Tab-separated table of C-alpha atoms in Angstrom:
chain	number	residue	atom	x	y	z
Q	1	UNK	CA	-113.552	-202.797	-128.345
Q	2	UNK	CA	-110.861	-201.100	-130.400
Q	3	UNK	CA	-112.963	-202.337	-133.906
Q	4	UNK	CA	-115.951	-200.553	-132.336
Q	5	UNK	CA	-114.469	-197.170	-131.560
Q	6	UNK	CA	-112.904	-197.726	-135.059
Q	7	UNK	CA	-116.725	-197.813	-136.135
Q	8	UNK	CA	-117.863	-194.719	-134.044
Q	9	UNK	CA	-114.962	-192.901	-135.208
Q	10	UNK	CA	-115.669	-193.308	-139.234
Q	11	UNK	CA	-119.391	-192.320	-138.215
Q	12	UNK	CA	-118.083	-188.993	-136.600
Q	13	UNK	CA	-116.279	-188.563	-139.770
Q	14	UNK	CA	-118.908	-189.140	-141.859
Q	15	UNK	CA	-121.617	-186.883	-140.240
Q	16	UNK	CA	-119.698	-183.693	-139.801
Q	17	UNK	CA	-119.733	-183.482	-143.453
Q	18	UNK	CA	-123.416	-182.534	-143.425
Q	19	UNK	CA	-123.142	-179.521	-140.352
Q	20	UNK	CA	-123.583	-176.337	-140.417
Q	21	UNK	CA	-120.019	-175.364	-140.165
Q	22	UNK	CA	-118.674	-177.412	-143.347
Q	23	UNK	CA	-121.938	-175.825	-145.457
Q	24	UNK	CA	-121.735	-172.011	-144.887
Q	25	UNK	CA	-121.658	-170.046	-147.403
Q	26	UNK	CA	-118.545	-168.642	-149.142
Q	27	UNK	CA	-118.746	-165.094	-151.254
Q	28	UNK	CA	-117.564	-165.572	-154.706
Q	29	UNK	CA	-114.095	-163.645	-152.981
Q	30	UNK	CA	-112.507	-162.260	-149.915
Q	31	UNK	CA	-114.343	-158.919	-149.220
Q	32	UNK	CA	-111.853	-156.579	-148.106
Q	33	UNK	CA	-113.587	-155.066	-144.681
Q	34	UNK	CA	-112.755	-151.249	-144.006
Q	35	UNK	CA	-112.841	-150.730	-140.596
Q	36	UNK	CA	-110.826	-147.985	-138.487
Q	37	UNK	CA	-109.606	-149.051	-134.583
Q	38	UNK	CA	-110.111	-152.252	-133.129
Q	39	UNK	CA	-111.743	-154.776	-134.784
Q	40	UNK	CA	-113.975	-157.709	-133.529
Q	41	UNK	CA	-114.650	-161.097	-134.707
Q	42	UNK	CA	-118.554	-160.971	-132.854
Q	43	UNK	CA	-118.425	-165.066	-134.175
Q	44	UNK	CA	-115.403	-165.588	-131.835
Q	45	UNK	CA	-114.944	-162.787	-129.965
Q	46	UNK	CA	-111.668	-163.078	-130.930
Q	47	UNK	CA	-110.457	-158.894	-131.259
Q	48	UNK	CA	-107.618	-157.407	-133.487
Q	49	UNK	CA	-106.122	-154.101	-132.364
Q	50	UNK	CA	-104.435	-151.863	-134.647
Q	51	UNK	CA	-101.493	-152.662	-133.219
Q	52	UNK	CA	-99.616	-155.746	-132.197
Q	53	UNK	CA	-96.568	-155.078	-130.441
Q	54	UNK	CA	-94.220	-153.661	-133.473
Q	55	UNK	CA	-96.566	-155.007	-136.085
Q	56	UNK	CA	-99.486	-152.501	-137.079
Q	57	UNK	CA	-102.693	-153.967	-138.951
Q	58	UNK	CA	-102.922	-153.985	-143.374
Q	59	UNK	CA	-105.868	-155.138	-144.395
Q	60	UNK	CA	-109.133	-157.451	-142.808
Q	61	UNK	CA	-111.112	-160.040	-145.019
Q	62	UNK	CA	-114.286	-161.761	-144.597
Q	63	UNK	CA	-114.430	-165.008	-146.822
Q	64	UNK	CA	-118.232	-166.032	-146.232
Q	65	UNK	CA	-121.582	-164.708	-145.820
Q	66	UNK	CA	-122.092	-165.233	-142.243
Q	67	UNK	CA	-119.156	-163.753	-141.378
Q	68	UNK	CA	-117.731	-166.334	-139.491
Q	69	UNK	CA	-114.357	-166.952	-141.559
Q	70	UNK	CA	-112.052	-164.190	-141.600
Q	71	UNK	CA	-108.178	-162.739	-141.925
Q	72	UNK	CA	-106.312	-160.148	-140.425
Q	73	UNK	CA	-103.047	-159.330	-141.911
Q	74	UNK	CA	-100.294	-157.307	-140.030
Q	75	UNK	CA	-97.161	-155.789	-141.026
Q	76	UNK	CA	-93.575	-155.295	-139.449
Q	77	UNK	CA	-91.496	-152.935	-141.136
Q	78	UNK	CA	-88.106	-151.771	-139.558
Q	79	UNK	CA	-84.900	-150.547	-140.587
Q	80	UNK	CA	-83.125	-154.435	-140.195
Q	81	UNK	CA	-86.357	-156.583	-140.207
Q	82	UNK	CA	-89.669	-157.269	-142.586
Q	83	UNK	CA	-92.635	-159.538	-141.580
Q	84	UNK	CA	-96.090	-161.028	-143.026
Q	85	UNK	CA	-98.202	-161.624	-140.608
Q	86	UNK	CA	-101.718	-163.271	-141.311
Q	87	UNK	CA	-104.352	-164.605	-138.770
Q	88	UNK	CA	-107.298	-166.672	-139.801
Q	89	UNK	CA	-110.063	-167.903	-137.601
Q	90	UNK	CA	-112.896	-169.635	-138.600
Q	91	UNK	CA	-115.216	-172.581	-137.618
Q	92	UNK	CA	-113.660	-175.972	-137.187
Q	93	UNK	CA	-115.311	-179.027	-138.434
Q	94	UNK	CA	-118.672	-179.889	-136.645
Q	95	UNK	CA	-118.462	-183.362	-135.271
Q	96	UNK	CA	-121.659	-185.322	-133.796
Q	97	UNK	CA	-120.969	-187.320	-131.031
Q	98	UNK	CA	-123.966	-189.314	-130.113
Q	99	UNK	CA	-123.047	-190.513	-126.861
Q	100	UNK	CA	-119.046	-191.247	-128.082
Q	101	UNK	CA	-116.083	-191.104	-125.658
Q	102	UNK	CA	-114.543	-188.409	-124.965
Q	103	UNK	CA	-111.453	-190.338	-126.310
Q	104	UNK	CA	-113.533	-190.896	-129.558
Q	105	UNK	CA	-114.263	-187.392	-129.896
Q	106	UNK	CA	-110.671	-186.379	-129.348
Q	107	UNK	CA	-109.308	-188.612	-132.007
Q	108	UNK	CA	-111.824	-187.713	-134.480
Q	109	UNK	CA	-110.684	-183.808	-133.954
Q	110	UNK	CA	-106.893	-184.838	-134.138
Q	111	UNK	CA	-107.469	-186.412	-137.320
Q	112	UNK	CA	-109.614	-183.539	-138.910
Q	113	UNK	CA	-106.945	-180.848	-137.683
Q	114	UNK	CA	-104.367	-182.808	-139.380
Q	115	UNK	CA	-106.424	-183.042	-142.834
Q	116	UNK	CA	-106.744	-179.631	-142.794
Q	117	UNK	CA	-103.145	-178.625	-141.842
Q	118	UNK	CA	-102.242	-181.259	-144.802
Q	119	UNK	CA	-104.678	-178.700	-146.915
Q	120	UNK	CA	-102.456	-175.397	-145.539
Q	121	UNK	CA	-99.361	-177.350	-146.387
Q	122	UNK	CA	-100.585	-177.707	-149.911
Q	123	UNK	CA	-101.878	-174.400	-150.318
Q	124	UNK	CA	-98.382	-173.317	-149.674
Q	125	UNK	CA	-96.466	-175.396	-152.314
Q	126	UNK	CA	-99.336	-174.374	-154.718
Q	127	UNK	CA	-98.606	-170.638	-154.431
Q	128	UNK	CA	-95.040	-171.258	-154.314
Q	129	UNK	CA	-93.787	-174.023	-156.525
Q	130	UNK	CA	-90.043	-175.659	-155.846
Q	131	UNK	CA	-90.827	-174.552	-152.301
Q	132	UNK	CA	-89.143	-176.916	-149.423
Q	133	UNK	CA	-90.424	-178.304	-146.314
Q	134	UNK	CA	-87.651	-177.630	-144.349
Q	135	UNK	CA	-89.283	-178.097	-140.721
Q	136	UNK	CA	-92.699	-179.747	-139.386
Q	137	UNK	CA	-93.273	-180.492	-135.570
Q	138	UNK	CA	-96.302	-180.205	-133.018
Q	139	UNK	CA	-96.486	-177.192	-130.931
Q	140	UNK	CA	-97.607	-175.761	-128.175
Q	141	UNK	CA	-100.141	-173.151	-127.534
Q	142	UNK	CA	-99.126	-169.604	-127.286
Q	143	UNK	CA	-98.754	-169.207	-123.104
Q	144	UNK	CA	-99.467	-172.664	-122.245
Q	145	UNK	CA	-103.196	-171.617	-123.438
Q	146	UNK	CA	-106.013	-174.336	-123.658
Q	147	UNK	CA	-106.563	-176.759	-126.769
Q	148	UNK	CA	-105.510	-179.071	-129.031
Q	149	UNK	CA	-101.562	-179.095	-129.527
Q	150	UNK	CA	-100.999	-177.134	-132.528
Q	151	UNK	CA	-99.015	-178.008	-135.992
Q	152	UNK	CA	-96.239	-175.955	-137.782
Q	153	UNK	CA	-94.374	-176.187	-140.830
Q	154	UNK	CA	-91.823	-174.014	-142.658
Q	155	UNK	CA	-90.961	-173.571	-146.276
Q	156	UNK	CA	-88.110	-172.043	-147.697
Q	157	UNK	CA	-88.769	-171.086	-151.266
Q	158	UNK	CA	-87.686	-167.914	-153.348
Q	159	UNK	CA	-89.221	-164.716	-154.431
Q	160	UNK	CA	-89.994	-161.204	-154.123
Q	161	UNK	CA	-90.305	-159.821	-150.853
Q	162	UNK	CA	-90.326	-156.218	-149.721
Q	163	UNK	CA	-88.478	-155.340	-153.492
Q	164	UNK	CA	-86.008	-157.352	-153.383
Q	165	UNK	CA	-85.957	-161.074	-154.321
Q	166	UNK	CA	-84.239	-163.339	-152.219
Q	167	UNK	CA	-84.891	-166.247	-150.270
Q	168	UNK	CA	-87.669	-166.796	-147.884
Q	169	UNK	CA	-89.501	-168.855	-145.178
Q	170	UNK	CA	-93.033	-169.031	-144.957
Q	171	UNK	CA	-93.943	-170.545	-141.973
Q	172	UNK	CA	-97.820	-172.004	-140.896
Q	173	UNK	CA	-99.401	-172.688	-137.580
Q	174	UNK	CA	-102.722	-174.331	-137.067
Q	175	UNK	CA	-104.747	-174.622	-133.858
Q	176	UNK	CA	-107.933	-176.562	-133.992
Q	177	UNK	CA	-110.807	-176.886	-132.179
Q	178	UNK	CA	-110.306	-173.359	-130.232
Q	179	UNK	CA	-113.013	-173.105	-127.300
Q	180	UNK	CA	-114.500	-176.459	-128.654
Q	181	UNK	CA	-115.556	-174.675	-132.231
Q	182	UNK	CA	-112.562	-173.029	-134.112
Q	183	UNK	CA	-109.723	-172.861	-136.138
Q	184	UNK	CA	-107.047	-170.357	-135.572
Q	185	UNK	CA	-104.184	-169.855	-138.425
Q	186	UNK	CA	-101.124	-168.004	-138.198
Q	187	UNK	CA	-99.286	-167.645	-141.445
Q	188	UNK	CA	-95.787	-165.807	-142.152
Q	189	UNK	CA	-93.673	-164.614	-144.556
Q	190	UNK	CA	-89.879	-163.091	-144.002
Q	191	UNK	CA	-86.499	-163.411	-145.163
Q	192	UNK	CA	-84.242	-166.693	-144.469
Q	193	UNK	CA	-81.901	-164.324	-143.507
Q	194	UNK	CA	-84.111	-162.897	-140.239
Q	195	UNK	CA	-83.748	-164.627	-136.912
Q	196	UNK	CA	-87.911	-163.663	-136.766
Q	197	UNK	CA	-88.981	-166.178	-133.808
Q	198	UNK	CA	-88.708	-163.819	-130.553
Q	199	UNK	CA	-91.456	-161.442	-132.983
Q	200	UNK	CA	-93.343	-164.494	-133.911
Q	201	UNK	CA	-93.762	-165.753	-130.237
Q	202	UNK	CA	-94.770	-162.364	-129.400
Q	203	UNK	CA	-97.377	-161.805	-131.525
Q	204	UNK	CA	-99.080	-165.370	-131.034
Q	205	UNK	CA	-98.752	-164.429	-127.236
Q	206	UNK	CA	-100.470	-160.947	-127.701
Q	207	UNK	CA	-103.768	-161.571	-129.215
Q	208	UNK	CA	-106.535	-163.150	-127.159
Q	209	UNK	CA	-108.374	-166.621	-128.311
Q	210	UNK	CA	-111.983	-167.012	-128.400
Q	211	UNK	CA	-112.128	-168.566	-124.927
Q	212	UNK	CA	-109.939	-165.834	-123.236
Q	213	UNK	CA	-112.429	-163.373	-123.810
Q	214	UNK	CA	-114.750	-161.803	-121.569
């Protein structure tokens, strides 16, 4: 039994490769989107206020043609704290079941997530050589919400930030499979110094998923 799922599971690994969601269409580069009050991911649903809690909104890109892979960036600035804040959604890998388990299916997304939060981790330590891994665990989703367990990691590397160069964490959480279909991405930058995780958790908490709504 276990050498057959082991069979249906390469074959769901093998055949999302040729769905829609792992052939769109990406632009040549990010095309910065200008757009004044809220803004809506129509893909998703998933919407971006202005404003999230003390963080206020930067800059919006869209990275393919349909539209369906985007970021939102948002800034914190006070007087005794600086964050980065960057959300990415966009489509997670399509897998075709045929008939498999539910079990089957489950696996197969647990492994994709974790290629793809191996890819995050990379992109990371490309952009930031000598970085460190300092932390990876599994966590939870914001407010208990629905989906597969999520995956962080934090590096501590060195550079400018906010004019001044010192030493900073850059932290990564990935959520797949998000109302069945996507990827959600929180990225952030701040100083080592900063005690940032009461504004992190508040921000995940604020913004809606795809399934939440209406």
């Amino acid at each position: 039994m276990k050498n057959l799922e082991g069979v249906l599971l390469f074959f769901l690994m093998v055949t999302m490769v040729g769905c829609p969601s792992a052939s769109r269409e990406n632009l040549a580069g990010p095309d910065t989107l200008e757009i004044s009050g809220p803004f809506s991911h129509i893909p998703s649903g998933m919407k971006f206020p202005q404003t999230v809690e003390n963080f206020k909104r930067s800059i919006i890109k869209r990275y393919d043609v349909e539209g369906t892979d985007v970021s939102v960036g948002y800034d914190l600035y006070q007087e005794s704290k600086v964050i980065a804040a960057t959300v990415y959604v966009y489509p997670s890998p399509s897998i075709v079941s045929i008939g498999s388990s539910s079990h089957i299916v489950k696996t197969a997304q647990e492994t994709l997530c974790l290629k793809e939060f191996d890819v995050r981790k990379w992109e990371i330590s490309r952009a930031h050589p000598g970085a460190k891994l300092i932390q990876e665990k599994d966590v939870s989703s914001p407010v208990g919400r629905l989906g597969l367990p999520g995956k962080s990691a934090i590096f501590e590397y060195e550079d400018l930030f906010a004019g001044v160069r010192q030493s900073l964490l850059a932290r990564v959480d990935l959520y797949c499979y998000v109302a069945g279909k996507w990827n959600v991405k929180y990225r952030f930058s701040y100083p080592a110094t900063f005690n940032a995780m009461q504004d992190l958790s508040i921000f995940k908490e604020y913004l809606l998923w795809p399934e939440e709504n209406p």
